[in-house]
Amino acid sequence: MSLVLDPAAQDLLFREARTANTFTDEQVTDEQVQAIYDLVKYGPTSMNQSPLRVTLVRSAEARERLVQHMADGNKQKTATAPLVAILSADNEFHEELPQLFPHFPQAKDAVFGERPVRESSAALNASLQAAYFIIGVRAAGLAAGPMTGLDFEGVRKEFLDDDHTPLMVVNIGKPGPDAWFPRSPRLAYDEVVTTV
């Protein structure tokens, strides 16, 4: 059985897509980011909680502050990418549940009244949304460079607050010269999938 999605789209989103390490200086517009969000917001999360929050780092001053918190191997990439996004989990996402999950508005307090429960659920579901975001960047014809080599607590203190947990930093733009490392191997189907 073949996939329904056009092979060119499969290549764009998965087979040919790579983590970019260099970018051109072509700007990423607010309209492009809006289009990415308007696509990926439909990706599923548990109880439609949608805890992902995106902080776009555009100013030179903010970029300098962010670069200081990146691992040494990620500093140059983050300093030169046209756009950088800090993806975080909103641990107070439950405040939006009456709107986002209207058929069970009591979920706000009945399920997510305790902060540790919210933090665990926000981390999982925002990570799902971060993956959707990366695919959305690719769907826009851009390259994404997601990174977790950073000082998470430093980024939280510098850009967020106690209610937001940083998940990753994503460099975004058109790929530049020598943007790709060689493709790393993947596990085979029978190494991953078990039937019981």
PDB file of C-alpha atoms in Angstrom:
ATOM      1  CA  MET A   1       0.000   0.000   0.000  1.00  0.00           C
ATOM      2  CA  SER A   2       1.318   3.404  -0.898  1.00  0.00           C
ATOM      3  CA  LEU A   3       0.904   6.649   0.958  1.00  0.00           C
ATOM      4  CA  VAL A   4      -1.760   9.099  -0.190  1.00  0.00           C
ATOM      5  CA  LEU A   5       0.529  12.112   0.226  1.00  0.00           C
ATOM      6  CA  ASP A   6       2.274  13.099  -3.017  1.00  0.00           C
ATOM      7  CA  PRO A   7       5.877  11.741  -3.167  1.00  0.00           C
ATOM      8  CA  ALA A   8       7.253  15.272  -3.634  1.00  0.00           C
ATOM      9  CA  ALA A   9       5.534  16.344  -0.413  1.00  0.00           C
ATOM     10  CA  GLN A  10       6.862  13.228   1.334  1.00  0.00           C
ATOM     11  CA  ASP A  11      10.375  14.246   0.265  1.00  0.00           C
ATOM     12  CA  LEU A  12       9.857  17.870   1.341  1.00  0.00           C
ATOM     13  CA  LEU A  13       8.614  16.925   4.795  1.00  0.00           C
ATOM     14  CA  PHE A  14      10.643  13.789   5.537  1.00  0.00           C
ATOM     15  CA  ARG A  15      12.967  11.997   3.122  1.00  0.00           C
ATOM     16  CA  GLU A  16      14.912  14.992   1.802  1.00  0.00           C
ATOM     17  CA  ALA A  17      14.402  17.293   4.796  1.00  0.00           C
ATOM     18  CA  ARG A  18      17.396  17.739   7.034  1.00  0.00           C
ATOM     19  CA  THR A  19      18.461  19.725  10.057  1.00  0.00           C
ATOM     20  CA  ALA A  20      20.107  22.845   8.657  1.00  0.00           C
ATOM     21  CA  ASN A  21      23.375  24.071  10.121  1.00  0.00           C
ATOM     22  CA  THR A  22      23.839  27.142   7.920  1.00  0.00           C
ATOM     23  CA  PHE A  23      21.339  29.572   6.431  1.00  0.00           C
ATOM     24  CA  THR A  24      21.212  32.282   3.799  1.00  0.00           C
ATOM     25  CA  ASP A  25      20.455  35.828   4.945  1.00  0.00           C
ATOM     26  CA  GLU A  26      16.977  35.753   3.348  1.00  0.00           C
ATOM     27  CA  GLN A  27      14.531  36.926   5.986  1.00  0.00           C
ATOM     28  CA  VAL A  28      11.682  34.817   7.390  1.00  0.00           C
ATOM     29  CA  THR A  29       8.577  36.994   7.501  1.00  0.00           C
ATOM     30  CA  ASP A  30       5.838  37.218  10.096  1.00  0.00           C
ATOM     31  CA  GLU A  31       3.455  36.092   7.353  1.00  0.00           C
ATOM     32  CA  GLN A  32       5.442  32.892   6.883  1.00  0.00           C
ATOM     33  CA  VAL A  33       5.409  32.192  10.618  1.00  0.00           C
ATOM     34  CA  GLN A  34       1.666  32.886  10.732  1.00  0.00           C
ATOM     35  CA  ALA A  35       1.102  30.428   7.864  1.00  0.00           C
ATOM     36  CA  ILE A  36       3.196  27.800   9.657  1.00  0.00           C
ATOM     37  CA  TYR A  37       1.195  28.234  12.853  1.00  0.00           C
ATOM     38  CA  ASP A  38      -2.135  28.234  11.012  1.00  0.00           C
ATOM     39  CA  LEU A  39      -1.230  24.809   9.620  1.00  0.00           C
ATOM     40  CA  VAL A  40       0.341  23.109  12.631  1.00  0.00           C
ATOM     41  CA  LYS A  41      -2.231  24.261  15.183  1.00  0.00           C
ATOM     42  CA  TYR A  42      -4.421  21.400  13.933  1.00  0.00           C
ATOM     43  CA  GLY A  43      -1.996  18.720  15.123  1.00  0.00           C
ATOM     44  CA  PRO A  44      -3.559  16.706  17.965  1.00  0.00           C
ATOM     45  CA  THR A  45      -2.776  17.119  21.648  1.00  0.00           C
ATOM     46  CA  SER A  46      -4.374  15.430  24.631  1.00  0.00           C
ATOM     47  CA  MET A  47      -7.698  17.113  25.428  1.00  0.00           C
ATOM     48  CA  ASN A  48      -6.736  19.774  22.867  1.00  0.00           C
ATOM     49  CA  GLN A  49      -4.611  21.406  25.555  1.00  0.00           C
ATOM     50  CA  SER A  50      -2.234  23.028  23.015  1.00  0.00           C
ATOM     51  CA  PRO A  51       0.473  24.055  25.520  1.00  0.00           C
ATOM     52  CA  LEU A  52       3.177  25.044  23.008  1.00  0.00           C
ATOM     53  CA  ARG A  53       4.272  28.671  23.101  1.00  0.00           C
ATOM     54  CA  VAL A  54       6.632  30.232  20.551  1.00  0.00           C
ATOM     55  CA  THR A  55       8.955  33.136  21.300  1.00  0.00           C
ATOM     56  CA  LEU A  56      10.428  34.637  18.120  1.00  0.00           C
ATOM     57  CA  VAL A  57      13.878  36.134  18.605  1.00  0.00           C
ATOM     58  CA  ARG A  58      14.208  38.905  16.020  1.00  0.00           C
ATOM     59  CA  SER A  59      16.146  41.806  17.547  1.00  0.00           C
ATOM     60  CA  ALA A  60      19.943  41.845  17.558  1.00  0.00           C
ATOM     61  CA  GLU A  61      19.919  42.528  21.301  1.00  0.00           C
ATOM     62  CA  ALA A  62      17.712  39.516  22.053  1.00  0.00           C
ATOM     63  CA  ARG A  63      19.795  37.364  19.712  1.00  0.00           C
ATOM     64  CA  GLU A  64      22.963  38.238  21.635  1.00  0.00           C
ATOM     65  CA  ARG A  65      21.277  37.337  24.902  1.00  0.00           C
ATOM     66  CA  LEU A  66      20.130  33.990  23.504  1.00  0.00           C
ATOM     67  CA  VAL A  67      23.489  33.067  21.980  1.00  0.00           C
ATOM     68  CA  GLN A  68      25.082  33.360  25.432  1.00  0.00           C
ATOM     69  CA  HIS A  69      22.902  30.442  26.595  1.00  0.00           C
ATOM     70  CA  MET A  70      23.620  28.156  23.644  1.00  0.00           C
ATOM     71  CA  ALA A  71      26.176  25.335  23.729  1.00  0.00           C
ATOM     72  CA  ASP A  72      29.430  26.289  22.010  1.00  0.00           C
ATOM     73  CA  GLY A  73      28.650  24.206  18.908  1.00  0.00           C
ATOM     74  CA  ASN A  74      25.293  25.984  18.498  1.00  0.00           C
ATOM     75  CA  LYS A  75      26.317  29.607  19.099  1.00  0.00           C
ATOM     76  CA  GLN A  76      27.317  30.460  15.504  1.00  0.00           C
ATOM     77  CA  LYS A  77      24.231  28.759  14.019  1.00  0.00           C
ATOM     78  CA  THR A  78      21.945  30.707  16.325  1.00  0.00           C
ATOM     79  CA  ALA A  79      23.833  33.960  15.769  1.00  0.00           C
ATOM     80  CA  THR A  80      23.443  33.772  11.984  1.00  0.00           C
ATOM     81  CA  ALA A  81      20.030  32.152  11.361  1.00  0.00           C
ATOM     82  CA  PRO A  82      17.478  34.573   9.859  1.00  0.00           C
ATOM     83  CA  LEU A  83      14.955  33.697  12.571  1.00  0.00           C
ATOM     84  CA  VAL A  84      15.200  31.850  15.855  1.00  0.00           C
ATOM     85  CA  ALA A  85      12.251  30.468  17.796  1.00  0.00           C
ATOM     86  CA  ILE A  86      12.276  29.418  21.443  1.00  0.00           C
ATOM     87  CA  LEU A  87       9.676  26.686  21.860  1.00  0.00           C
ATOM     88  CA  SER A  88       8.312  26.285  25.368  1.00  0.00           C
ATOM     89  CA  ALA A  89       5.568  24.513  27.292  1.00  0.00           C
ATOM     90  CA  ASP A  90       3.002  26.681  29.059  1.00  0.00           C
ATOM     91  CA  ASN A  91       2.429  25.043  32.445  1.00  0.00           C
ATOM     92  CA  GLU A  92      -0.696  27.128  32.925  1.00  0.00           C
ATOM     93  CA  PHE A  93      -2.296  25.873  29.685  1.00  0.00           C
ATOM     94  CA  HIS A  94      -5.304  24.708  31.693  1.00  0.00           C
ATOM     95  CA  GLU A  95      -6.570  28.285  31.867  1.00  0.00           C
ATOM     96  CA  GLU A  96      -7.433  27.977  28.149  1.00  0.00           C
ATOM     97  CA  LEU A  97      -9.231  24.622  28.460  1.00  0.00           C
ATOM     98  CA  PRO A  98     -12.761  26.016  28.849  1.00  0.00           C
ATOM     99  CA  GLN A  99     -12.303  27.515  25.366  1.00  0.00           C
ATOM    100  CA  LEU A 100     -10.223  24.695  23.829  1.00  0.00           C
ATOM    101  CA  PHE A 101     -12.113  21.733  25.319  1.00  0.00           C
ATOM    102  CA  PRO A 102     -15.642  23.168  25.705  1.00  0.00           C
ATOM    103  CA  HIS A 103     -17.475  19.861  26.096  1.00  0.00           C
ATOM    104  CA  PHE A 104     -15.639  19.281  29.410  1.00  0.00           C
ATOM    105  CA  PRO A 105     -14.825  22.725  30.814  1.00  0.00           C
ATOM    106  CA  GLN A 106     -14.353  21.215  34.292  1.00  0.00           C
ATOM    107  CA  ALA A 107     -11.117  19.593  33.032  1.00  0.00           C
ATOM    108  CA  LYS A 108      -9.323  22.805  33.991  1.00  0.00           C
ATOM    109  CA  ASP A 109      -9.649  21.959  37.670  1.00  0.00           C
ATOM    110  CA  ALA A 110     -10.791  18.324  37.729  1.00  0.00           C
ATOM    111  CA  VAL A 111      -7.882  16.974  35.668  1.00  0.00           C
ATOM    112  CA  PHE A 112      -5.258  19.715  35.729  1.00  0.00           C
ATOM    113  CA  GLY A 113      -5.717  21.376  39.101  1.00  0.00           C
ATOM    114  CA  GLU A 114      -2.314  20.207  40.366  1.00  0.00           C
ATOM    115  CA  ARG A 115       0.830  21.866  38.991  1.00  0.00           C
ATOM    116  CA  PRO A 116       2.913  18.639  38.698  1.00  0.00           C
ATOM    117  CA  VAL A 117       0.177  17.054  36.571  1.00  0.00           C
ATOM    118  CA  ARG A 118       0.113  20.121  34.325  1.00  0.00           C
ATOM    119  CA  GLU A 119       3.902  20.212  33.973  1.00  0.00           C
ATOM    120  CA  SER A 120       4.080  16.566  32.913  1.00  0.00           C
ATOM    121  CA  SER A 121       1.227  16.883  30.437  1.00  0.00           C
ATOM    122  CA  ALA A 122       2.484  20.223  29.073  1.00  0.00           C
ATOM    123  CA  ALA A 123       5.972  18.807  28.452  1.00  0.00           C
ATOM    124  CA  LEU A 124       4.640  15.830  26.490  1.00  0.00           C
ATOM    125  CA  ASN A 125       2.034  17.685  24.472  1.00  0.00           C
ATOM    126  CA  ALA A 126       4.157  20.750  23.737  1.00  0.00           C
ATOM    127  CA  SER A 127       6.896  18.392  22.512  1.00  0.00           C
ATOM    128  CA  LEU A 128       4.372  16.876  20.110  1.00  0.00           C
ATOM    129  CA  GLN A 129       3.521  20.367  18.928  1.00  0.00           C
ATOM    130  CA  ALA A 130       7.219  21.209  18.556  1.00  0.00           C
ATOM    131  CA  ALA A 131       7.526  18.297  16.131  1.00  0.00           C
ATOM    132  CA  TYR A 132       4.509  19.594  14.211  1.00  0.00           C
ATOM    133  CA  PHE A 133       6.153  23.038  14.148  1.00  0.00           C
ATOM    134  CA  ILE A 134       9.312  21.613  12.565  1.00  0.00           C
ATOM    135  CA  ILE A 135       7.236  19.853   9.907  1.00  0.00           C
ATOM    136  CA  GLY A 136       5.352  23.113   9.341  1.00  0.00           C
ATOM    137  CA  VAL A 137       8.620  24.977   8.791  1.00  0.00           C
ATOM    138  CA  ARG A 138       9.507  22.388   6.159  1.00  0.00           C
ATOM    139  CA  ALA A 139       6.043  22.703   4.579  1.00  0.00           C
ATOM    140  CA  ALA A 140       6.762  26.435   4.165  1.00  0.00           C
ATOM    141  CA  GLY A 141       9.830  25.570   2.078  1.00  0.00           C
ATOM    142  CA  LEU A 142      12.198  26.543   4.872  1.00  0.00           C
ATOM    143  CA  ALA A 143      14.754  24.565   6.825  1.00  0.00           C
ATOM    144  CA  ALA A 144      14.641  24.058  10.567  1.00  0.00           C
ATOM    145  CA  GLY A 145      17.583  23.579  12.873  1.00  0.00           C
ATOM    146  CA  PRO A 146      16.133  22.321  16.169  1.00  0.00           C
ATOM    147  CA  MET A 147      18.599  22.280  19.069  1.00  0.00           C
ATOM    148  CA  THR A 148      18.555  21.182  22.687  1.00  0.00           C
ATOM    149  CA  GLY A 149      22.200  22.033  23.336  1.00  0.00           C
ATOM    150  CA  LEU A 150      21.540  25.024  25.554  1.00  0.00           C
ATOM    151  CA  ASP A 151      21.271  26.220  29.130  1.00  0.00           C
ATOM    152  CA  PHE A 152      17.556  25.635  29.659  1.00  0.00           C
ATOM    153  CA  GLU A 153      17.355  27.431  32.984  1.00  0.00           C
ATOM    154  CA  GLY A 154      19.296  30.376  31.575  1.00  0.00           C
ATOM    155  CA  VAL A 155      16.920  30.629  28.600  1.00  0.00           C
ATOM    156  CA  ARG A 156      13.906  30.376  30.897  1.00  0.00           C
ATOM    157  CA  LYS A 157      15.182  33.188  33.134  1.00  0.00           C
ATOM    158  CA  GLU A 158      16.233  35.365  30.186  1.00  0.00           C
ATOM    159  CA  PHE A 159      13.137  35.021  27.983  1.00  0.00           C
ATOM    160  CA  LEU A 160      10.305  33.272  29.809  1.00  0.00           C
ATOM    161  CA  ASP A 161       8.825  33.062  33.292  1.00  0.00           C
ATOM    162  CA  ASP A 162       8.225  30.433  35.951  1.00  0.00           C
ATOM    163  CA  ASP A 163       5.099  29.225  34.141  1.00  0.00           C
ATOM    164  CA  HIS A 164       6.964  28.316  30.929  1.00  0.00           C
ATOM    165  CA  THR A 165       9.471  25.510  30.415  1.00  0.00           C
ATOM    166  CA  PRO A 166      11.803  25.810  27.409  1.00  0.00           C
ATOM    167  CA  LEU A 167      11.905  22.712  25.186  1.00  0.00           C
ATOM    168  CA  MET A 168      14.249  23.673  22.360  1.00  0.00           C
ATOM    169  CA  VAL A 169      15.537  26.440  20.157  1.00  0.00           C
ATOM    170  CA  VAL A 170      14.814  26.225  16.418  1.00  0.00           C
ATOM    171  CA  ASN A 171      16.836  28.115  13.827  1.00  0.00           C
ATOM    172  CA  ILE A 172      14.706  28.853  10.750  1.00  0.00           C
ATOM    173  CA  GLY A 173      15.522  29.984   7.216  1.00  0.00           C
ATOM    174  CA  LYS A 174      16.609  29.006   3.734  1.00  0.00           C
ATOM    175  CA  PRO A 175      19.541  26.562   3.880  1.00  0.00           C
ATOM    176  CA  GLY A 176      22.944  28.089   3.200  1.00  0.00           C
ATOM    177  CA  PRO A 177      26.208  26.633   1.873  1.00  0.00           C
ATOM    178  CA  ASP A 178      27.182  23.256   3.304  1.00  0.00           C
ATOM    179  CA  ALA A 179      23.996  23.261   5.368  1.00  0.00           C
ATOM    180  CA  TRP A 180      23.755  19.504   5.830  1.00  0.00           C
ATOM    181  CA  PHE A 181      25.728  16.876   7.659  1.00  0.00           C
ATOM    182  CA  PRO A 182      25.645  13.468   5.954  1.00  0.00           C
ATOM    183  CA  ARG A 183      22.353  11.647   6.521  1.00  0.00           C
ATOM    184  CA  SER A 184      22.541   9.526   9.666  1.00  0.00           C
ATOM    185  CA  PRO A 185      21.255   5.935   9.544  1.00  0.00           C
ATOM    186  CA  ARG A 186      17.717   5.057  10.595  1.00  0.00           C
ATOM    187  CA  LEU A 187      16.395   1.909  12.235  1.00  0.00           C
ATOM    188  CA  ALA A 188      14.610  -0.598   9.996  1.00  0.00           C
ATOM    189  CA  TYR A 189      10.892  -1.264  10.334  1.00  0.00           C
ATOM    190  CA  ASP A 190      11.390  -4.649  11.996  1.00  0.00           C
ATOM    191  CA  GLU A 191      13.743  -3.085  14.556  1.00  0.00           C
ATOM    192  CA  VAL A 192      11.034  -0.696  15.684  1.00  0.00           C
ATOM    193  CA  VAL A 193       7.664  -2.333  15.102  1.00  0.00           C
ATOM    194  CA  THR A 194       6.560  -5.346  17.136  1.00  0.00           C
ATOM    195  CA  THR A 195       3.292  -7.174  16.667  1.00  0.00           C
ATOM    196  CA  VAL A 196       1.802  -8.973  19.667  1.00  0.00           C
TER     197      VAL A 196
END
